[in-house]
Amino acid sequence: MGALDDILAGVREDLALRQEQVPLQLLKERVQHVDDALDPMPVLRGPGVAVIAEVKRASPSKGALAEIGDPAWLAGEYAAGGAAAISVLTEGRRFSGSLDDLVRVRRAVEVPVLRKDFIVTAYQLFEARAAGADLVLLIVAALTDDELICLVERAVSIGLTPLVEVHSPEEVSRAVDAGARIIGVNARNLQTLEVDPTTFARTAPLIPDGIVRVAESGVRGPHDVIELARSGADVVLVGEALVTGRDPRTGVADLVAAGAHPALHKS
Ligand SMILES: O=P(O)(O)OC[C@@H](O)[C@@H](O)c1c[nH]c2ccccc12
């Protein structure tokens, strides 16, 4: 069994418990009372390479990465550094995150917030929206074609913008066929957990024009942002380097500055 299947098994167990505690109907009522979701498209399509900064305490490959006592403070620093959006890992077992982290981040910033998790049912979309998320991650490798199509549709119908994650050229066509307007290329193989730095450059050319291209994972600093921008990245999504770095606000600002270089013309 690969790492992804392991993670998904745990996610399904935790999900079953939450579904017993909080009926879908109650979540739907909560969704009625949250502020409308923000549209992330303008900030992700803006000039330069947009930076999505991630609140990430731990990962299955590295274990604990950082003590994040106050995710709201961290998100505020990211936003002050110029982050276009904040990603919050809400998976508990492997990433030590929670939906409560997302609620706290949502209250602290005015930029769009992404629920980063392993979404397999519509229930999790309602959880995300009830917690105030604007975007949700949908991982092609974790879903059948039918599931992906339904989840994209359902997400959009409740105001969420899906970020559809792929790992290979073959997965790009599945994402496009499902109606994705934002595609993330994850350089980390979810079976082996290894990062392959060539993944984005190999995969991005297959993403049709007009779809926002996000480079995910393994971005260490400004140099990587420049490389990825040359390969067509509109957005970079960065976790580990920012949570383990010296100062999150400057960390983001340095990435934003690298991606704003006039020599890097976005298509
Ligand atoms: O910490 P990194 O290498 O900067 O990566 C961030 C992000 O890409 C990574 O957390 C991620 C990408 N896709 C995911 C899916 C699930 C959980 C986590 C992820």
Short mmCIF file of C-alpha atoms and ligand atoms in Angstrom, two decimals:
data_model
loop_
_atom_site.label_atom_id
_atom_site.label_comp_id
_atom_site.label_asym_id
_atom_site.label_seq_id
_atom_site.Cartn_x
_atom_site.Cartn_y
_atom_site.Cartn_z
CA MET A 1 0.00 0.00 0.00
CA GLY A 2 1.41 3.43 -0.98
CA ALA A 3 1.55 6.41 1.36
CA LEU A 4 -1.55 7.98 -0.18
CA ASP A 5 -3.70 4.91 0.50
CA ASP A 6 -2.47 4.85 4.09
CA ILE A 7 -3.33 8.49 4.58
CA LEU A 8 -6.75 8.07 2.95
CA ALA A 9 -7.61 5.14 5.23
CA GLY A 10 -6.97 7.34 8.29
CA VAL A 11 -8.87 10.26 6.77
CA ARG A 12 -11.92 8.04 6.17
CA GLU A 13 -11.91 6.79 9.78
CA ASP A 14 -11.72 10.31 11.21
CA LEU A 15 -14.37 11.48 8.78
CA ALA A 16 -16.79 8.72 9.87
CA LEU A 17 -16.48 9.92 13.48
CA ARG A 18 -17.16 13.55 12.55
CA GLN A 19 -20.15 12.52 10.43
CA GLU A 20 -21.62 10.80 13.51
CA GLN A 21 -21.08 13.87 15.66
CA VAL A 22 -22.14 16.61 13.23
CA PRO A 23 -24.94 15.74 10.81
CA LEU A 24 -24.65 17.12 7.27
CA GLN A 25 -27.85 19.10 7.81
CA LEU A 26 -26.24 21.05 10.64
CA LEU A 27 -23.19 21.84 8.49
CA LYS A 28 -25.49 23.08 5.74
CA GLU A 29 -27.14 25.43 8.21
CA ARG A 30 -23.75 26.73 9.31
CA VAL A 31 -22.84 27.36 5.69
CA GLN A 32 -25.88 29.67 5.44
CA HIS A 33 -24.39 31.87 8.15
CA VAL A 34 -20.77 32.30 7.05
CA ASP A 35 -19.64 35.24 4.95
CA ASP A 36 -19.59 34.65 1.20
CA ALA A 37 -16.43 33.02 -0.11
CA LEU A 38 -13.78 35.22 -1.73
CA ASP A 39 -12.96 34.75 -5.40
CA PRO A 40 -9.23 33.91 -5.53
CA MET A 41 -8.93 34.28 -9.31
CA PRO A 42 -7.98 37.98 -9.43
CA VAL A 43 -5.12 37.60 -6.92
CA LEU A 44 -3.85 34.36 -8.45
CA ARG A 45 -3.91 35.84 -11.95
CA GLY A 46 -2.37 39.17 -10.94
CA PRO A 47 1.00 40.35 -12.21
CA GLY A 48 4.04 38.37 -11.07
CA VAL A 49 4.02 34.96 -9.44
CA ALA A 50 1.46 34.74 -6.63
CA VAL A 51 2.56 33.02 -3.43
CA ILE A 52 0.23 30.74 -1.45
CA ALA A 53 1.81 30.33 1.99
CA GLU A 54 0.96 27.23 4.00
CA VAL A 55 0.31 26.68 7.70
CA LYS A 56 1.96 23.27 8.13
CA ARG A 57 3.05 21.73 11.44
CA ALA A 58 4.14 18.31 10.27
CA SER A 59 4.31 16.05 7.24
CA PRO A 60 4.34 12.27 6.76
CA SER A 61 7.79 12.42 5.17
CA LYS A 62 9.53 14.63 7.74
CA GLY A 63 7.42 14.35 10.92
CA ALA A 64 7.22 17.51 13.04
CA LEU A 65 8.31 20.62 11.13
CA ALA A 66 7.43 23.52 13.42
CA GLU A 67 5.61 24.37 16.65
CA ILE A 68 2.81 26.61 15.45
CA GLY A 69 1.11 27.76 18.62
CA ASP A 70 -0.86 30.50 16.91
CA PRO A 71 -1.81 29.79 13.29
CA ALA A 72 -3.65 33.14 13.14
CA TRP A 73 -0.42 35.01 13.91
CA LEU A 74 1.50 33.00 11.31
CA ALA A 75 -1.15 33.65 8.66
CA GLY A 76 -1.10 37.36 9.51
CA GLU A 77 2.67 37.42 8.98
CA TYR A 78 2.28 35.62 5.66
CA ALA A 79 -0.34 38.12 4.53
CA ALA A 80 1.82 41.05 5.65
CA GLY A 81 4.66 39.60 3.55
CA GLY A 82 2.43 39.68 0.49
CA ALA A 83 0.92 36.18 0.31
CA ALA A 84 -1.95 36.07 -2.21
CA ALA A 85 -3.70 33.33 -0.22
CA ILE A 86 -3.13 31.13 2.82
CA SER A 87 -3.23 27.32 2.73
CA VAL A 88 -4.17 25.57 5.95
CA LEU A 89 -3.45 21.86 6.33
CA THR A 90 -6.48 20.51 8.19
CA GLU A 91 -5.58 16.80 8.20
CA GLY A 92 -4.92 15.71 11.79
CA ARG A 93 -3.09 12.37 11.86
CA ARG A 94 -0.14 13.03 9.59
CA PHE A 95 -0.07 16.81 9.31
CA SER A 96 -1.22 17.76 12.86
CA GLY A 97 -3.72 20.24 11.45
CA SER A 98 -7.42 20.86 12.16
CA LEU A 99 -10.46 22.72 10.91
CA ASP A 100 -10.12 24.89 14.00
CA ASP A 101 -6.79 26.15 12.60
CA LEU A 102 -8.67 27.18 9.47
CA VAL A 103 -11.37 29.00 11.44
CA ARG A 104 -8.69 30.94 13.32
CA VAL A 105 -6.78 31.81 10.14
CA ARG A 106 -9.96 32.91 8.37
CA ARG A 107 -10.68 35.41 11.17
CA ALA A 108 -7.11 36.78 11.03
CA VAL A 109 -6.64 37.57 7.33
CA GLU A 110 -8.50 39.12 4.43
CA VAL A 111 -6.91 37.05 1.67
CA PRO A 112 -8.49 33.81 0.39
CA VAL A 113 -7.96 30.67 2.49
CA LEU A 114 -7.47 27.15 1.10
CA ARG A 115 -8.52 23.99 2.95
CA LYS A 116 -5.63 21.61 2.28
CA ASP A 117 -6.81 18.09 3.05
CA PHE A 118 -7.70 14.77 1.47
CA ILE A 119 -11.23 15.39 0.31
CA VAL A 120 -13.22 12.32 -0.65
CA THR A 121 -16.84 13.30 0.03
CA ALA A 122 -19.12 16.34 -0.29
CA TYR A 123 -19.42 16.39 3.52
CA GLN A 124 -15.84 17.71 3.69
CA LEU A 125 -16.73 20.50 1.26
CA PHE A 126 -19.51 21.66 3.58
CA GLU A 127 -17.08 21.45 6.52
CA ALA A 128 -14.62 23.60 4.58
CA ARG A 129 -17.20 26.26 3.68
CA ALA A 130 -18.70 26.27 7.19
CA ALA A 131 -15.19 26.92 8.55
CA GLY A 132 -14.82 29.84 6.13
CA ALA A 133 -12.62 28.32 3.43
CA ASP A 134 -12.65 29.97 -0.01
CA LEU A 135 -10.75 27.24 -1.84
CA VAL A 136 -10.44 23.47 -1.46
CA LEU A 137 -7.80 21.05 -2.65
CA LEU A 138 -9.05 18.09 -4.71
CA ILE A 139 -6.42 15.44 -5.42
CA VAL A 140 -6.95 13.63 -8.74
CA ALA A 141 -4.98 10.58 -7.54
CA ALA A 142 -7.34 10.13 -4.58
CA LEU A 143 -10.56 10.15 -6.65
CA THR A 144 -12.30 8.36 -9.50
CA ASP A 145 -13.32 10.44 -12.52
CA ASP A 146 -16.94 10.47 -11.37
CA GLU A 147 -16.01 11.51 -7.84
CA LEU A 148 -13.76 14.28 -9.12
CA ILE A 149 -16.44 15.66 -11.46
CA CYS A 150 -19.07 15.59 -8.69
CA LEU A 151 -16.78 17.21 -6.11
CA VAL A 152 -15.71 19.99 -8.50
CA GLU A 153 -19.35 20.71 -9.32
CA ARG A 154 -20.49 20.58 -5.73
CA ALA A 155 -17.62 22.78 -4.52
CA VAL A 156 -18.46 25.44 -7.11
CA SER A 157 -22.17 25.23 -6.26
CA ILE A 158 -21.46 26.26 -2.64
CA GLY A 159 -19.05 29.03 -3.59
CA LEU A 160 -15.76 27.17 -3.15
CA THR A 161 -13.04 27.37 -5.79
CA PRO A 162 -11.36 23.98 -6.36
CA LEU A 163 -7.57 23.71 -6.71
CA VAL A 164 -7.21 20.40 -8.52
CA GLU A 165 -3.92 18.62 -7.82
CA VAL A 166 -2.08 16.47 -10.37
CA HIS A 167 1.24 14.63 -10.42
CA SER A 168 1.58 13.68 -14.06
CA PRO A 169 0.59 14.67 -17.61
CA GLU A 170 -2.08 11.92 -17.59
CA GLU A 171 -3.73 13.43 -14.54
CA VAL A 172 -3.82 16.87 -16.21
CA SER A 173 -6.42 15.72 -18.72
CA ARG A 174 -8.56 14.26 -15.93
CA ALA A 175 -8.40 17.59 -14.10
CA VAL A 176 -9.27 19.57 -17.25
CA ASP A 177 -12.15 17.22 -18.12
CA ALA A 178 -13.55 17.72 -14.62
CA GLY A 179 -13.70 21.49 -15.21
CA ALA A 180 -10.71 22.65 -13.15
CA ARG A 181 -9.82 26.34 -13.53
CA ILE A 182 -6.83 26.09 -11.19
CA ILE A 183 -4.45 23.14 -11.48
CA GLY A 184 -1.68 22.43 -8.98
CA VAL A 185 1.24 20.27 -10.01
CA ASN A 186 2.55 18.56 -6.88
CA ALA A 187 6.24 17.72 -7.24
CA ARG A 188 5.88 15.28 -4.33
CA ASN A 189 4.89 11.80 -5.42
CA LEU A 190 2.10 10.81 -3.04
CA GLN A 191 2.99 7.10 -3.17
CA THR A 192 6.71 7.40 -2.41
CA LEU A 193 6.65 10.90 -0.81
CA GLU A 194 9.76 11.83 -2.83
CA VAL A 195 10.00 15.29 -4.44
CA ASP A 196 11.01 15.32 -8.11
CA PRO A 197 11.99 18.90 -9.02
CA THR A 198 11.44 18.24 -12.74
CA THR A 199 7.72 17.42 -12.31
CA PHE A 200 6.41 20.94 -12.87
CA ALA A 201 8.43 21.63 -16.03
CA ARG A 202 7.33 18.29 -17.51
CA THR A 203 3.67 18.61 -16.59
CA ALA A 204 2.78 22.31 -16.87
CA PRO A 205 3.00 22.51 -20.70
CA LEU A 206 0.00 20.16 -20.87
CA ILE A 207 -2.19 22.55 -18.89
CA PRO A 208 -4.29 24.57 -21.36
CA ASP A 209 -3.95 28.36 -21.48
CA GLY A 210 -6.44 30.16 -19.31
CA ILE A 211 -6.10 27.68 -16.45
CA VAL A 212 -4.08 28.95 -13.48
CA ARG A 213 -0.89 26.87 -13.03
CA VAL A 214 0.27 26.28 -9.47
CA ALA A 215 3.65 24.74 -8.59
CA GLU A 216 3.37 22.81 -5.30
CA SER A 217 6.00 21.36 -2.95
CA GLY A 218 9.76 21.52 -2.64
CA VAL A 219 10.05 25.30 -3.22
CA ARG A 220 13.02 26.30 -1.05
CA GLY A 221 13.59 29.93 -1.95
CA PRO A 222 13.63 32.76 -4.51
CA HIS A 223 15.78 30.81 -6.96
CA ASP A 224 13.17 28.05 -7.25
CA VAL A 225 10.42 30.64 -7.81
CA ILE A 226 12.35 32.06 -10.78
CA GLU A 227 12.91 28.58 -12.24
CA LEU A 228 9.24 27.65 -11.86
CA ALA A 229 8.09 30.97 -13.33
CA ARG A 230 10.26 30.29 -16.38
CA SER A 231 8.49 26.94 -16.70
CA GLY A 232 5.10 28.69 -16.67
CA ALA A 233 4.07 28.86 -13.01
CA ASP A 234 1.47 31.53 -12.18
CA VAL A 235 1.49 30.59 -8.50
CA VAL A 236 3.80 28.78 -6.06
CA LEU A 237 2.51 27.01 -2.96
CA VAL A 238 5.08 26.87 -0.16
CA GLY A 239 4.96 25.24 3.27
CA GLU A 240 8.07 23.72 4.78
CA ALA A 241 10.55 26.43 3.76
CA LEU A 242 8.35 29.09 5.36
CA VAL A 243 7.51 27.29 8.61
CA THR A 244 11.13 26.24 9.18
CA GLY A 245 12.64 29.53 7.99
CA ARG A 246 13.78 32.37 10.21
CA ASP A 247 10.98 34.87 9.61
CA PRO A 248 7.72 34.02 7.81
CA ARG A 249 6.94 37.58 6.75
CA THR A 250 10.34 38.16 5.10
CA GLY A 251 10.29 34.61 3.79
CA VAL A 252 7.12 35.32 1.81
CA ALA A 253 8.28 38.81 0.79
CA ASP A 254 11.50 37.37 -0.70
CA LEU A 255 9.51 34.84 -2.76
CA VAL A 256 7.07 37.52 -3.93
CA ALA A 257 9.97 39.80 -4.94
CA ALA A 258 11.61 36.99 -6.94
CA GLY A 259 8.36 36.28 -8.76
CA ALA A 260 7.76 39.96 -9.53
CA HIS A 261 10.97 40.32 -11.54
CA PRO A 262 10.18 42.15 -14.80
CA ALA A 263 12.17 39.63 -16.83
CA LEU A 264 9.58 37.00 -15.92
CA HIS A 265 6.68 37.67 -18.23
CA LYS A 266 3.59 35.69 -17.51
CA SER A 267 1.63 34.43 -20.49
O1 LIG B 1 6.10 21.91 2.37
P1 LIG B 1 6.30 22.09 0.90
O2 LIG B 1 7.30 21.14 0.31
O3 LIG B 1 6.58 23.53 0.54
O4 LIG B 1 4.90 21.70 0.19
C1 LIG B 1 3.72 22.44 0.43
C2 LIG B 1 2.52 21.72 -0.23
O5 LIG B 1 2.75 21.63 -1.60
C3 LIG B 1 2.30 20.34 0.38
O6 LIG B 1 2.04 20.51 1.73
C4 LIG B 1 1.18 19.56 -0.30
C5 LIG B 1 0.88 19.57 -1.61
N1 LIG B 1 -0.18 18.76 -1.87
C6 LIG B 1 -0.58 18.23 -0.72
C7 LIG B 1 -1.65 17.34 -0.46
C8 LIG B 1 -1.88 16.99 0.80
C9 LIG B 1 -1.06 17.43 1.84
C10 LIG B 1 0.01 18.29 1.61
C11 LIG B 1 0.24 18.70 0.32
#
